[in-house]
N, CA, C and O atoms as CSV, one atom per row, in Angstrom:
chain,resi,resn,atom,element,x,y,z
A,1,UNK,N,N,-12.759,3.836,-5.788
A,1,UNK,CA,C,-11.615,2.952,-5.660
A,1,UNK,C,C,-10.366,3.800,-5.491
A,1,UNK,O,O,-10.199,4.828,-6.148
A,2,UNK,N,N,-9.512,3.363,-4.621
A,2,UNK,CA,C,-8.256,4.041,-4.354
A,2,UNK,C,C,-7.224,3.638,-5.407
A,2,UNK,O,O,-7.150,2.476,-5.805
A,3,UNK,N,N,-6.441,4.601,-5.845
A,3,UNK,CA,C,-5.375,4.363,-6.816
A,3,UNK,C,C,-4.033,4.566,-6.128
A,3,UNK,O,O,-3.851,5.507,-5.357
A,4,UNK,N,N,-3.105,3.676,-6.417
A,4,UNK,CA,C,-1.748,3.786,-5.907
A,4,UNK,C,C,-0.821,3.721,-7.108
A,4,UNK,O,O,-0.680,2.673,-7.738
A,5,UNK,N,N,-0.186,4.852,-7.422
A,5,UNK,CA,C,0.767,4.911,-8.520
A,5,UNK,C,C,2.161,4.903,-7.914
A,5,UNK,O,O,2.503,5.767,-7.106
A,6,UNK,N,N,2.953,3.934,-8.304
A,6,UNK,CA,C,4.240,3.695,-7.661
A,6,UNK,C,C,5.372,3.593,-8.678
A,6,UNK,O,O,5.162,3.496,-9.887
A,7,UNK,N,N,6.576,3.622,-8.125
A,7,UNK,CA,C,7.789,3.237,-8.840
A,7,UNK,C,C,8.460,2.215,-7.937
A,7,UNK,O,O,8.659,2.482,-6.752
A,8,UNK,N,N,8.814,1.051,-8.469
A,8,UNK,CA,C,9.351,-0.021,-7.623
A,8,UNK,C,C,10.620,0.368,-6.871
A,8,UNK,O,O,10.914,-0.205,-5.822
A,9,UNK,N,N,11.364,1.319,-7.385
A,9,UNK,CA,C,12.611,1.716,-6.726
A,9,UNK,C,C,12.364,2.651,-5.540
A,9,UNK,O,O,13.293,2.971,-4.798
A,10,UNK,N,N,11.135,3.083,-5.363
A,10,UNK,CA,C,10.806,4.049,-4.320
A,10,UNK,C,C,10.435,3.341,-3.016
A,10,UNK,O,O,9.472,2.576,-2.967
A,11,UNK,N,N,11.208,3.605,-1.961
A,11,UNK,CA,C,10.887,3.008,-0.662
A,11,UNK,C,C,9.564,3.552,-0.134
A,11,UNK,O,O,8.834,2.835,0.552
A,12,UNK,N,N,9.247,4.795,-0.439
A,12,UNK,CA,C,7.958,5.363,-0.027
A,12,UNK,C,C,6.806,4.627,-0.688
A,12,UNK,O,O,5.759,4.425,-0.072
A,13,UNK,N,N,6.993,4.227,-1.939
A,13,UNK,CA,C,5.961,3.462,-2.643
A,13,UNK,C,C,5.742,2.118,-1.961
A,13,UNK,O,O,4.604,1.686,-1.778
A,14,UNK,N,N,6.815,1.470,-1.591
A,14,UNK,CA,C,6.697,0.168,-0.923
A,14,UNK,C,C,6.027,0.307,0.439
A,14,UNK,O,O,5.208,-0.530,0.819
A,15,UNK,N,N,6.375,1.366,1.179
A,15,UNK,CA,C,5.746,1.580,2.498
A,15,UNK,C,C,4.262,1.875,2.359
A,15,UNK,O,O,3.457,1.393,3.156
A,16,UNK,N,N,3.888,2.666,1.351
A,16,UNK,CA,C,2.471,2.984,1.140
A,16,UNK,C,C,1.683,1.720,0.823
A,16,UNK,O,O,0.604,1.503,1.373
A,17,UNK,N,N,2.220,0.887,-0.064
A,17,UNK,CA,C,1.534,-0.355,-0.424
A,17,UNK,C,C,1.391,-1.266,0.801
A,17,UNK,O,O,0.329,-1.849,1.020
A,18,UNK,N,N,2.426,-1.383,1.573
A,18,UNK,CA,C,2.386,-2.217,2.770
A,18,UNK,C,C,1.343,-1.688,3.753
A,18,UNK,O,O,0.598,-2.469,4.345
A,19,UNK,N,N,1.285,-0.365,3.930
A,19,UNK,CA,C,0.333,0.236,4.858
A,19,UNK,C,C,-1.102,-0.034,4.402
A,19,UNK,O,O,-1.946,-0.428,5.206
A,20,UNK,N,N,-1.374,0.176,3.126
A,20,UNK,CA,C,-2.724,-0.052,2.607
A,20,UNK,C,C,-3.144,-1.514,2.793
A,20,UNK,O,O,-4.273,-1.793,3.196
A,21,UNK,N,N,-2.239,-2.434,2.499
A,21,UNK,CA,C,-2.550,-3.855,2.668
A,21,UNK,C,C,-2.795,-4.189,4.139
A,21,UNK,O,O,-3.718,-4.938,4.459
A,22,UNK,N,N,-1.987,-3.645,5.021
A,22,UNK,CA,C,-2.136,-3.966,6.442
A,22,UNK,C,C,-3.430,-3.411,7.027
A,22,UNK,O,O,-3.887,-3.871,8.073
A,23,UNK,N,N,-4.023,-2.423,6.356
A,23,UNK,CA,C,-5.294,-1.852,6.813
A,23,UNK,C,C,-6.475,-2.321,5.953
A,23,UNK,O,O,-7.570,-1.761,6.011
A,24,UNK,N,N,-6.220,-3.361,5.156
A,24,UNK,CA,C,-7.268,-3.969,4.326
A,24,UNK,C,C,-7.994,-2.962,3.438
A,24,UNK,O,O,-9.211,-3.034,3.270
A,25,UNK,N,N,-7.246,-2.038,2.881
A,25,UNK,CA,C,-7.817,-1.056,1.966
A,25,UNK,C,C,-7.560,-1.539,0.542
A,25,UNK,O,O,-6.416,-1.763,0.147
A,26,UNK,N,N,-8.627,-1.695,-0.213
A,26,UNK,CA,C,-8.487,-2.139,-1.597
A,26,UNK,C,C,-7.988,-0.975,-2.446
A,26,UNK,O,O,-8.386,0.174,-2.252
A,27,UNK,N,N,-7.111,-1.298,-3.389
A,27,UNK,CA,C,-6.556,-0.264,-4.258
A,27,UNK,C,C,-6.144,-0.878,-5.585
A,27,UNK,O,O,-5.911,-2.081,-5.702
A,28,UNK,N,N,-6.065,-0.005,-6.578
A,28,UNK,CA,C,-5.519,-0.394,-7.875
A,28,UNK,C,C,-4.107,0.162,-7.943
A,28,UNK,O,O,-3.875,1.356,-7.752
A,29,UNK,N,N,-3.176,-0.732,-8.219
A,29,UNK,CA,C,-1.759,-0.344,-8.270
A,29,UNK,C,C,-1.332,-0.181,-9.725
A,29,UNK,O,O,-1.705,-0.968,-10.594
A,30,UNK,N,N,-0.551,0.848,-9.963
A,30,UNK,CA,C,0.000,1.083,-11.303
A,30,UNK,C,C,1.466,1.457,-11.148
A,30,UNK,O,O,1.813,2.416,-10.459
A,31,UNK,N,N,2.301,0.693,-11.793
A,31,UNK,CA,C,3.739,0.971,-11.811
A,31,UNK,C,C,3.969,1.986,-12.929
A,31,UNK,O,O,3.919,1.640,-14.109
A,32,UNK,N,N,4.221,3.230,-12.554
A,32,UNK,CA,C,4.334,4.274,-13.571
A,32,UNK,C,C,5.670,4.246,-14.309
A,32,UNK,O,O,5.869,5.005,-15.258
A,33,UNK,N,N,6.584,3.380,-13.881
A,33,UNK,CA,C,7.801,3.214,-14.675
A,33,UNK,C,C,7.523,2.289,-15.864
A,33,UNK,O,O,8.186,2.385,-16.897
A,34,UNK,N,N,6.541,1.392,-15.714
A,34,UNK,CA,C,6.163,0.499,-16.815
A,34,UNK,C,C,5.010,1.062,-17.643
A,34,UNK,O,O,4.969,0.886,-18.860
A,35,UNK,N,N,4.088,1.730,-16.988
A,35,UNK,CA,C,2.943,2.362,-17.660
A,35,UNK,C,C,2.942,3.841,-17.307
A,35,UNK,O,O,2.222,4.263,-16.402
A,36,UNK,N,N,3.750,4.636,-18.021
A,36,UNK,CA,C,3.867,6.066,-17.688
A,36,UNK,C,C,2.524,6.783,-17.756
A,36,UNK,O,O,1.587,6.338,-18.419
A,37,UNK,N,N,2.464,7.890,-17.059
A,37,UNK,CA,C,1.250,8.688,-17.028
A,37,UNK,C,C,1.088,9.477,-18.320
A,37,UNK,O,O,2.057,9.976,-18.893
A,38,UNK,N,N,-0.132,9.573,-18.753
A,38,UNK,CA,C,-0.452,10.373,-19.936
A,38,UNK,C,C,-0.757,11.803,-19.495
A,38,UNK,O,O,-0.856,12.086,-18.301
A,39,UNK,N,N,-0.903,12.685,-20.453
A,39,UNK,CA,C,-1.280,14.069,-20.152
A,39,UNK,C,C,-2.632,14.099,-19.447
A,39,UNK,O,O,-2.821,14.877,-18.512
A,40,UNK,N,N,-3.569,13.266,-19.881
A,40,UNK,CA,C,-4.888,13.212,-19.230
A,40,UNK,C,C,-4.780,12.738,-17.785
A,40,UNK,O,O,-5.437,13.289,-16.902
A,41,UNK,N,N,-3.958,11.721,-17.537
A,41,UNK,CA,C,-3.737,11.241,-16.170
A,41,UNK,C,C,-3.221,12.384,-15.289
A,41,UNK,O,O,-3.700,12.592,-14.174
A,42,UNK,N,N,-2.256,13.105,-15.802
A,42,UNK,CA,C,-1.653,14.196,-15.038
A,42,UNK,C,C,-2.633,15.327,-14.781
A,42,UNK,O,O,-2.614,15.931,-13.708
A,43,UNK,N,N,-3.481,15.618,-15.742
A,43,UNK,CA,C,-4.503,16.656,-15.536
A,43,UNK,C,C,-5.436,16.266,-14.404
A,43,UNK,O,O,-5.781,17.094,-13.562
A,44,UNK,N,N,-5.844,15.000,-14.386
A,44,UNK,CA,C,-6.726,14.517,-13.316
A,44,UNK,C,C,-6.041,14.658,-11.958
A,44,UNK,O,O,-6.656,15.102,-10.988
A,45,UNK,N,N,-4.784,14.285,-11.895
A,45,UNK,CA,C,-4.043,14.352,-10.632
A,45,UNK,C,C,-3.833,15.803,-10.208
A,45,UNK,O,O,-3.964,16.125,-9.027
A,46,UNK,N,N,-3.513,16.671,-11.147
A,46,UNK,CA,C,-3.330,18.089,-10.821
A,46,UNK,C,C,-4.617,18.713,-10.287
A,46,UNK,O,O,-4.568,19.581,-9.415
A,47,UNK,N,N,-5.764,18.279,-10.799
A,47,UNK,CA,C,-7.045,18.803,-10.304
A,47,UNK,C,C,-7.247,18.492,-8.816
A,47,UNK,O,O,-7.886,19.259,-8.095
A,48,UNK,N,N,-6.705,17.378,-8.375
A,48,UNK,CA,C,-6.855,16.968,-6.980
A,48,UNK,C,C,-5.815,17.612,-6.065
A,48,UNK,O,O,-5.963,17.592,-4.843
A,49,UNK,N,N,-4.789,18.171,-6.643
A,49,UNK,CA,C,-3.676,18.718,-5.876
A,49,UNK,C,C,-4.048,20.053,-5.234
A,49,UNK,O,O,-4.642,20.917,-5.879
A,50,UNK,N,N,-3.698,20.210,-3.975
A,50,UNK,CA,C,-3.958,21.471,-3.279
A,50,UNK,C,C,-2.999,22.574,-3.710
A,50,UNK,O,O,-3.375,23.746,-3.743
A,51,UNK,N,N,-1.766,22.208,-4.040
A,51,UNK,CA,C,-0.746,23.200,-4.372
A,51,UNK,C,C,-0.240,23.074,-5.800
A,51,UNK,O,O,0.858,23.535,-6.114
A,52,UNK,N,N,-1.027,22.458,-6.661
A,52,UNK,CA,C,-0.651,22.318,-8.063
A,52,UNK,C,C,0.639,21.550,-8.250
A,52,UNK,O,O,0.885,20.545,-7.583
A,53,UNK,N,N,1.446,22.027,-9.149
A,53,UNK,CA,C,2.675,21.313,-9.504
A,53,UNK,C,C,3.675,21.255,-8.354
A,53,UNK,O,O,4.530,20.370,-8.336
A,54,UNK,N,N,3.589,22.173,-7.398
A,54,UNK,CA,C,4.504,22.140,-6.247
A,54,UNK,C,C,4.394,20.816,-5.505
A,54,UNK,O,O,5.383,20.327,-4.959
A,55,UNK,N,N,3.192,20.230,-5.479
A,55,UNK,CA,C,3.001,18.939,-4.813
A,55,UNK,C,C,3.615,17.792,-5.610
A,55,UNK,O,O,4.079,16.810,-5.032
A,56,UNK,N,N,3.617,17.916,-6.927
A,56,UNK,CA,C,3.982,16.784,-7.788
A,56,UNK,C,C,5.438,16.732,-8.212
A,56,UNK,O,O,5.966,15.645,-8.450
A,57,UNK,N,N,6.092,17.859,-8.313
A,57,UNK,CA,C,7.445,17.897,-8.877
A,57,UNK,C,C,8.490,17.499,-7.835
A,57,UNK,O,O,8.534,18.050,-6.735
A,58,UNK,N,N,9.325,16.535,-8.206
A,58,UNK,CA,C,10.434,16.106,-7.366
A,58,UNK,C,C,11.648,16.967,-7.695
A,58,UNK,O,O,12.248,16.845,-8.763
A,59,UNK,N,N,11.988,17.822,-6.769
A,59,UNK,CA,C,13.111,18.738,-6.992
A,59,UNK,C,C,14.460,18.076,-6.752
A,59,UNK,O,O,15.505,18.677,-7.001
A,60,UNK,N,N,14.437,16.838,-6.268
A,60,UNK,CA,C,15.690,16.122,-6.009
A,60,UNK,C,C,16.062,15.163,-7.139
A,60,UNK,O,O,17.141,14.571,-7.112
A,61,UNK,N,N,15.197,15.004,-8.118
A,61,UNK,CA,C,15.467,14.027,-9.179
A,61,UNK,C,C,16.494,14.560,-10.184
A,61,UNK,O,O,16.747,15.761,-10.273
A,62,UNK,N,N,17.062,13.636,-10.920
A,62,UNK,CA,C,18.092,13.950,-11.912
A,62,UNK,C,C,17.560,14.908,-12.988
A,62,UNK,O,O,18.233,15.871,-13.353
A,63,UNK,N,N,16.363,14.639,-13.485
A,63,UNK,CA,C,15.812,15.467,-14.564
A,63,UNK,C,C,15.603,16.909,-14.127
A,63,UNK,O,O,15.872,17.831,-14.897
A,64,UNK,N,N,15.135,17.115,-12.921
A,64,UNK,CA,C,14.914,18.472,-12.425
A,64,UNK,C,C,16.215,19.255,-12.425
A,64,UNK,O,O,16.264,20.403,-12.869
A,65,UNK,N,N,17.262,18.627,-11.924
A,65,UNK,CA,C,18.563,19.294,-11.855
A,65,UNK,C,C,19.138,19.534,-13.248
A,65,UNK,O,O,19.742,20.574,-13.511
A,66,UNK,N,N,18.945,18.562,-14.134
A,66,UNK,CA,C,19.484,18.651,-15.485
A,66,UNK,C,C,18.776,19.736,-16.313
A,66,UNK,O,O,19.419,20.457,-17.076
A,67,UNK,N,N,17.473,19.843,-16.160
A,67,UNK,CA,C,16.693,20.765,-16.986
A,67,UNK,C,C,16.948,22.229,-16.660
A,67,UNK,O,O,16.917,23.075,-17.554
A,68,UNK,N,N,17.198,22.537,-15.398
A,68,UNK,CA,C,17.473,23.917,-14.971
A,68,UNK,C,C,16.405,24.879,-15.486
A,68,UNK,O,O,16.710,25.908,-16.089
A,69,UNK,N,N,15.156,24.521,-15.236
A,69,UNK,CA,C,14.017,25.313,-15.686
A,69,UNK,C,C,13.335,25.916,-14.465
A,69,UNK,O,O,13.236,25.276,-13.418
A,70,UNK,N,N,12.868,27.148,-14.607
A,70,UNK,CA,C,12.045,27.740,-13.567
A,70,UNK,C,C,10.606,27.273,-13.818
A,70,UNK,O,O,9.903,27.816,-14.670
A,71,UNK,N,N,10.190,26.270,-13.066
A,71,UNK,CA,C,8.883,25.663,-13.277
A,71,UNK,C,C,7.743,26.641,-13.009
A,71,UNK,O,O,6.636,26.457,-13.515
A,72,UNK,N,N,8.009,27.677,-12.217
A,72,UNK,CA,C,6.972,28.675,-11.930
A,72,UNK,C,C,6.598,29.489,-13.164
A,72,UNK,O,O,5.512,30.066,-13.222
A,73,UNK,N,N,7.487,29.538,-14.145
A,73,UNK,CA,C,7.227,30.329,-15.348
A,73,UNK,C,C,6.569,29.530,-16.466
A,73,UNK,O,O,6.302,30.076,-17.537
A,74,UNK,N,N,6.306,28.264,-16.240
A,74,UNK,CA,C,5.716,27.409,-17.278
A,74,UNK,C,C,4.195,27.488,-17.265
A,74,UNK,O,O,3.573,27.640,-16.214
A,75,UNK,N,N,3.618,27.382,-18.441
A,75,UNK,CA,C,2.173,27.201,-18.541
A,75,UNK,C,C,1.875,25.765,-18.117
A,75,UNK,O,O,2.761,24.912,-18.147
A,76,UNK,N,N,0.645,25.500,-17.729
A,76,UNK,CA,C,0.260,24.163,-17.284
A,76,UNK,C,C,0.519,23.142,-18.383
A,76,UNK,O,O,1.005,22.046,-18.106
A,77,UNK,N,N,0.203,23.487,-19.612
A,77,UNK,CA,C,0.414,22.538,-20.713
A,77,UNK,C,C,1.899,22.214,-20.881
A,77,UNK,O,O,2.248,21.068,-21.166
A,78,UNK,N,N,2.772,23.196,-20.709
A,78,UNK,CA,C,4.212,22.949,-20.798
A,78,UNK,C,C,4.691,22.048,-19.666
A,78,UNK,O,O,5.509,21.152,-19.871
A,79,UNK,N,N,4.170,22.302,-18.476
A,79,UNK,CA,C,4.525,21.491,-17.322
A,79,UNK,C,C,4.103,20.041,-17.529
A,79,UNK,O,O,4.874,19.120,-17.259
A,80,UNK,N,N,2.896,19.844,-18.003
A,80,UNK,CA,C,2.395,18.488,-18.250
A,80,UNK,C,C,3.242,17.798,-19.306
A,80,UNK,O,O,3.588,16.625,-19.160
A,81,UNK,N,N,3.578,18.517,-20.366
A,81,UNK,CA,C,4.432,17.939,-21.408
A,81,UNK,C,C,5.778,17.478,-20.832
A,81,UNK,O,O,6.281,16.415,-21.196
A,82,UNK,N,N,6.354,18.278,-19.938
A,82,UNK,CA,C,7.634,17.906,-19.315
A,82,UNK,C,C,7.487,16.671,-18.440
A,82,UNK,O,O,8.354,15.796,-18.443
A,83,UNK,N,N,6.385,16.596,-17.685
A,83,UNK,CA,C,6.192,15.438,-16.807
A,83,UNK,C,C,5.937,14.168,-17.610
A,83,UNK,O,O,6.308,13.077,-17.176
A,84,UNK,N,N,5.311,14.295,-18.770
A,84,UNK,CA,C,5.119,13.130,-19.637
A,84,UNK,C,C,6.466,12.692,-20.207
A,84,UNK,O,O,6.772,11.501,-20.261
A,85,UNK,N,N,7.262,13.665,-20.629
A,85,UNK,CA,C,8.557,13.360,-21.243
A,85,UNK,C,C,9.585,12.868,-20.215
A,85,UNK,O,O,10.410,12.008,-20.520
A,86,UNK,N,N,9.528,13.421,-18.993
A,86,UNK,CA,C,10.467,13.064,-17.925
A,86,UNK,C,C,9.670,12.579,-16.707
A,86,UNK,O,O,9.463,13.342,-15.763
A,87,UNK,N,N,9.226,11.333,-16.719
A,87,UNK,CA,C,8.372,10.845,-15.631
A,87,UNK,C,C,9.034,10.849,-14.253
A,87,UNK,O,O,8.344,10.828,-13.234
A,88,UNK,N,N,10.369,10.877,-14.218
A,88,UNK,CA,C,11.015,10.913,-12.902
A,88,UNK,C,C,10.828,12.258,-12.204
A,88,UNK,O,O,11.181,12.398,-11.033
A,89,UNK,N,N,10.277,13.250,-12.910
A,89,UNK,CA,C,9.949,14.527,-12.282
A,89,UNK,C,C,8.795,14.388,-11.286
A,89,UNK,O,O,8.610,15.244,-10.421
A,90,UNK,N,N,8.031,13.319,-11.412
A,90,UNK,CA,C,6.830,13.131,-10.609
A,90,UNK,C,C,7.185,12.417,-9.308
A,90,UNK,O,O,7.763,11.331,-9.314
A,91,UNK,N,N,6.827,13.050,-8.198
A,91,UNK,CA,C,7.047,12.416,-6.891
A,91,UNK,C,C,6.163,11.186,-6.773
A,91,UNK,O,O,5.073,11.131,-7.343
A,92,UNK,N,N,6.648,10.198,-6.024
A,92,UNK,CA,C,5.902,8.965,-5.836
A,92,UNK,C,C,5.985,8.546,-4.377
A,92,UNK,O,O,6.937,8.896,-3.680
A,93,UNK,N,N,5.016,7.815,-3.926
A,93,UNK,CA,C,3.829,7.334,-4.621
A,93,UNK,C,C,2.764,8.421,-4.744
A,93,UNK,O,O,2.785,9.425,-4.031
A,94,UNK,N,N,1.848,8.194,-5.656
A,94,UNK,CA,C,0.645,9.010,-5.781
A,94,UNK,C,C,-0.495,8.139,-5.271
A,94,UNK,O,O,-0.730,7.049,-5.793
A,95,UNK,N,N,-1.187,8.609,-4.273
A,95,UNK,CA,C,-2.300,7.877,-3.689
A,95,UNK,C,C,-3.521,8.789,-3.818
A,95,UNK,O,O,-3.526,9.907,-3.304
A,96,UNK,N,N,-4.549,8.304,-4.506
A,96,UNK,CA,C,-5.698,9.190,-4.704
A,96,UNK,C,C,-6.972,8.404,-4.998
A,96,UNK,O,O,-6.953,7.248,-5.421
A,97,UNK,N,N,-8.067,9.093,-4.750
A,97,UNK,CA,C,-9.372,8.610,-5.162
A,97,UNK,C,C,-10.034,9.766,-5.905
A,97,UNK,O,O,-9.332,10.651,-6.394
A,98,UNK,N,N,-11.331,9.787,-6.002
A,98,UNK,CA,C,-11.973,10.850,-6.772
A,98,UNK,C,C,-12.076,12.175,-6.013
A,98,UNK,O,O,-12.511,13.177,-6.582
A,99,UNK,N,N,-11.676,12.193,-4.721
A,99,UNK,CA,C,-11.801,13.410,-3.925
A,99,UNK,C,C,-10.486,13.976,-3.402
A,99,UNK,O,O,-10.378,15.182,-3.183
A,100,UNK,N,N,-9.497,13.130,-3.202
A,100,UNK,CA,C,-8.281,13.604,-2.542
A,100,UNK,C,C,-7.039,12.927,-3.101
A,100,UNK,O,O,-7.096,11.855,-3.705
A,101,UNK,N,N,-5.916,13.595,-2.875
A,101,UNK,CA,C,-4.619,13.138,-3.360
A,101,UNK,C,C,-3.601,13.254,-2.248
A,101,UNK,O,O,-3.564,14.248,-1.523
A,102,UNK,N,N,-2.773,12.231,-2.120
A,102,UNK,CA,C,-1.590,12.315,-1.271
A,102,UNK,C,C,-0.395,11.984,-2.144
A,102,UNK,O,O,-0.388,10.983,-2.861
A,103,UNK,N,N,0.607,12.832,-2.074
A,103,UNK,CA,C,1.841,12.622,-2.830
A,103,UNK,C,C,2.930,12.276,-1.832
A,103,UNK,O,O,3.146,12.997,-0.858
A,104,UNK,N,N,3.612,11.171,-2.079
A,104,UNK,CA,C,4.599,10.690,-1.126
A,104,UNK,C,C,3.894,9.918,-0.022
A,104,UNK,O,O,2.665,9.890,0.044
A,105,UNK,N,N,4.672,9.299,0.832
A,105,UNK,CA,C,4.081,8.529,1.928
A,105,UNK,C,C,4.187,9.302,3.228
A,105,UNK,O,O,5.269,9.723,3.638
A,106,UNK,N,N,3.054,9.477,3.860
A,106,UNK,CA,C,2.974,10.068,5.189
A,106,UNK,C,C,1.934,9.252,5.939
A,106,UNK,O,O,0.791,9.139,5.498
A,107,UNK,N,N,2.328,8.685,7.070
A,107,UNK,CA,C,1.385,7.849,7.812
A,107,UNK,C,C,0.186,8.662,8.287
A,107,UNK,O,O,-0.933,8.149,8.324
A,108,UNK,N,N,0.405,9.914,8.649
A,108,UNK,CA,C,-0.719,10.754,9.051
A,108,UNK,C,C,-1.645,11.027,7.873
A,108,UNK,O,O,-2.864,10.903,7.995
A,109,UNK,N,N,-1.074,11.394,6.745
A,109,UNK,CA,C,-1.877,11.733,5.574
A,109,UNK,C,C,-2.642,10.555,4.997
A,109,UNK,O,O,-3.789,10.701,4.572
A,110,UNK,N,N,-2.015,9.399,4.980
A,110,UNK,CA,C,-2.636,8.234,4.359
A,110,UNK,C,C,-3.857,7.755,5.161
A,110,UNK,O,O,-4.735,7.083,4.620
A,111,UNK,N,N,-3.904,8.103,6.437
A,111,UNK,CA,C,-5.055,7.710,7.260
A,111,UNK,C,C,-6.360,8.301,6.747
A,111,UNK,O,O,-7.435,7.767,7.021
A,112,UNK,N,N,-6.273,9.396,6.007
A,112,UNK,CA,C,-7.496,10.011,5.480
A,112,UNK,C,C,-8.210,9.095,4.495
A,112,UNK,O,O,-9.380,9.314,4.183
A,113,UNK,N,N,-7.518,8.072,4.003
A,113,UNK,CA,C,-8.140,7.118,3.078
A,113,UNK,C,C,-8.843,5.974,3.817
A,113,UNK,O,O,-9.515,5.150,3.197
A,114,UNK,N,N,-8.684,5.929,5.136
A,114,UNK,CA,C,-9.401,4.921,5.913
A,114,UNK,C,C,-10.885,5.284,5.949
A,114,UNK,O,O,-11.226,6.467,5.969
A,115,UNK,N,N,-11.757,4.301,5.955
A,115,UNK,CA,C,-13.182,4.599,6.126
A,115,UNK,C,C,-13.397,5.317,7.467
A,115,UNK,O,O,-12.631,5.115,8.409
A,116,UNK,N,N,-14.418,6.136,7.548
A,116,UNK,CA,C,-14.691,6.953,8.733
A,116,UNK,C,C,-14.707,6.122,10.026
A,116,UNK,O,O,-14.110,6.523,11.025
A,117,UNK,N,N,-15.373,4.991,10.011
A,117,UNK,CA,C,-15.445,4.163,11.218
A,117,UNK,C,C,-14.071,3.663,11.637
A,117,UNK,O,O,-13.767,3.598,12.828
A,118,UNK,N,N,-13.250,3.315,10.674
A,118,UNK,CA,C,-11.892,2.853,10.996
A,118,UNK,C,C,-11.074,3.998,11.598
A,118,UNK,O,O,-10.279,3.773,12.510
A,119,UNK,N,N,-11.259,5.218,11.098
A,119,UNK,CA,C,-10.541,6.367,11.663
A,119,UNK,C,C,-10.981,6.631,13.095
A,119,UNK,O,O,-10.158,6.942,13.956
A,120,UNK,N,N,-12.297,6.506,13.354
A,120,UNK,CA,C,-12.798,6.700,14.719
A,120,UNK,C,C,-12.198,5.666,15.666
A,120,UNK,O,O,-11.764,6.006,16.767
A,121,UNK,N,N,-12.174,4.411,15.242
A,121,UNK,CA,C,-11.607,3.342,16.066
A,121,UNK,C,C,-10.133,3.599,16.327
A,121,UNK,O,O,-9.668,3.449,17.457
A,122,UNK,N,N,-9.398,3.982,15.297
A,122,UNK,CA,C,-7.972,4.266,15.438
A,122,UNK,C,C,-7.743,5.416,16.412
A,122,UNK,O,O,-6.854,5.343,17.260
A,123,UNK,N,N,-8.537,6.472,16.295
A,123,UNK,CA,C,-8.400,7.616,17.188
A,123,UNK,C,C,-8.706,7.216,18.627
A,123,UNK,O,O,-7.987,7.613,19.544
A,124,UNK,N,N,-9.753,6.443,18.834
A,124,UNK,CA,C,-10.103,5.968,20.174
A,124,UNK,C,C,-8.960,5.151,20.765
A,124,UNK,O,O,-8.590,5.341,21.924
A,125,UNK,N,N,-8.407,4.249,19.977
A,125,UNK,CA,C,-7.281,3.427,20.441
A,125,UNK,C,C,-6.082,4.289,20.822
A,125,UNK,O,O,-5.437,4.051,21.843
A,126,UNK,N,N,-5.786,5.301,19.989
A,126,UNK,CA,C,-4.653,6.183,20.279
A,126,UNK,C,C,-4.880,6.970,21.569
A,126,UNK,O,O,-3.963,7.122,22.377
A,127,UNK,N,N,-6.103,7.471,21.761
A,127,UNK,CA,C,-6.402,8.227,22.976
A,127,UNK,C,C,-6.331,7.344,24.215
A,127,UNK,O,O,-5.834,7.769,25.258
A,128,UNK,N,N,-6.827,6.118,24.103
A,128,UNK,CA,C,-6.742,5.185,25.231
A,128,UNK,C,C,-5.291,4.874,25.568
A,128,UNK,O,O,-4.917,4.820,26.740
A,129,UNK,N,N,-4.477,4.670,24.541
A,129,UNK,CA,C,-3.042,4.399,24.767
A,129,UNK,C,C,-2.369,5.592,25.431
A,129,UNK,O,O,-1.545,5.427,26.330
A,130,UNK,N,N,-2.719,6.787,24.988
A,130,UNK,CA,C,-2.128,8.004,25.551
A,130,UNK,C,C,-2.518,8.129,27.026
A,130,UNK,O,O,-1.676,8.445,27.867
A,131,UNK,N,N,-3.788,7.884,27.338
A,131,UNK,CA,C,-4.243,7.962,28.727
A,131,UNK,C,C,-3.550,6.911,29.580
A,131,UNK,O,O,-3.206,7.178,30.731
A,132,UNK,N,N,-3.343,5.724,29.033
A,132,UNK,CA,C,-2.641,4.668,29.762
A,132,UNK,C,C,-1.199,5.090,30.031
A,132,UNK,O,O,-0.682,4.877,31.128
A,133,UNK,N,N,-0.556,5.686,29.035
A,133,UNK,CA,C,0.836,6.130,29.193
A,133,UNK,C,C,0.946,7.233,30.234
A,133,UNK,O,O,1.920,7.281,30.984
A,134,UNK,N,N,-0.051,8.129,30.286
A,134,UNK,CA,C,-0.019,9.249,31.228
A,134,UNK,C,C,-0.192,8.745,32.656
A,134,UNK,O,O,0.500,9.207,33.563
A,135,UNK,N,N,-1.105,7.805,32.862
A,135,UNK,CA,C,-1.373,7.317,34.205
A,135,UNK,C,C,-0.352,6.309,34.711
A,135,UNK,O,O,-0.306,6.015,35.905
A,136,UNK,N,N,0.453,5.788,33.822
A,136,UNK,CA,C,1.447,4.773,34.221
A,136,UNK,C,C,2.658,5.385,34.859
A,136,UNK,O,O,3.580,4.668,35.248
């Protein structure tokens, strides 16, 4: 099952939810402003991350600027403690299943959550459109 962790104030979260619905992809939604992530939740998400905390930390948020911490010097446990204490440090939306994670909304990246047959159909349609545009 696909998980979508959002913050209602995030336009990227709203776009991700709209995209998933428009492609008939079932997902479980969690508003992390109402149900913050636990240390265990964050460990699971970090395991899926290709670049560790670099993928998850929002460097533009108020808490990041206020804390003035070099996140590269933190142990993982310290980093997790900070993200639990300051949930706005976490970029949103978080879209993941048991194999992959996407942080933020990217139309290219989110396509990886489409079933294989749907991706093939989408690619075929795109190639046909491109060929039509070239010959026109």
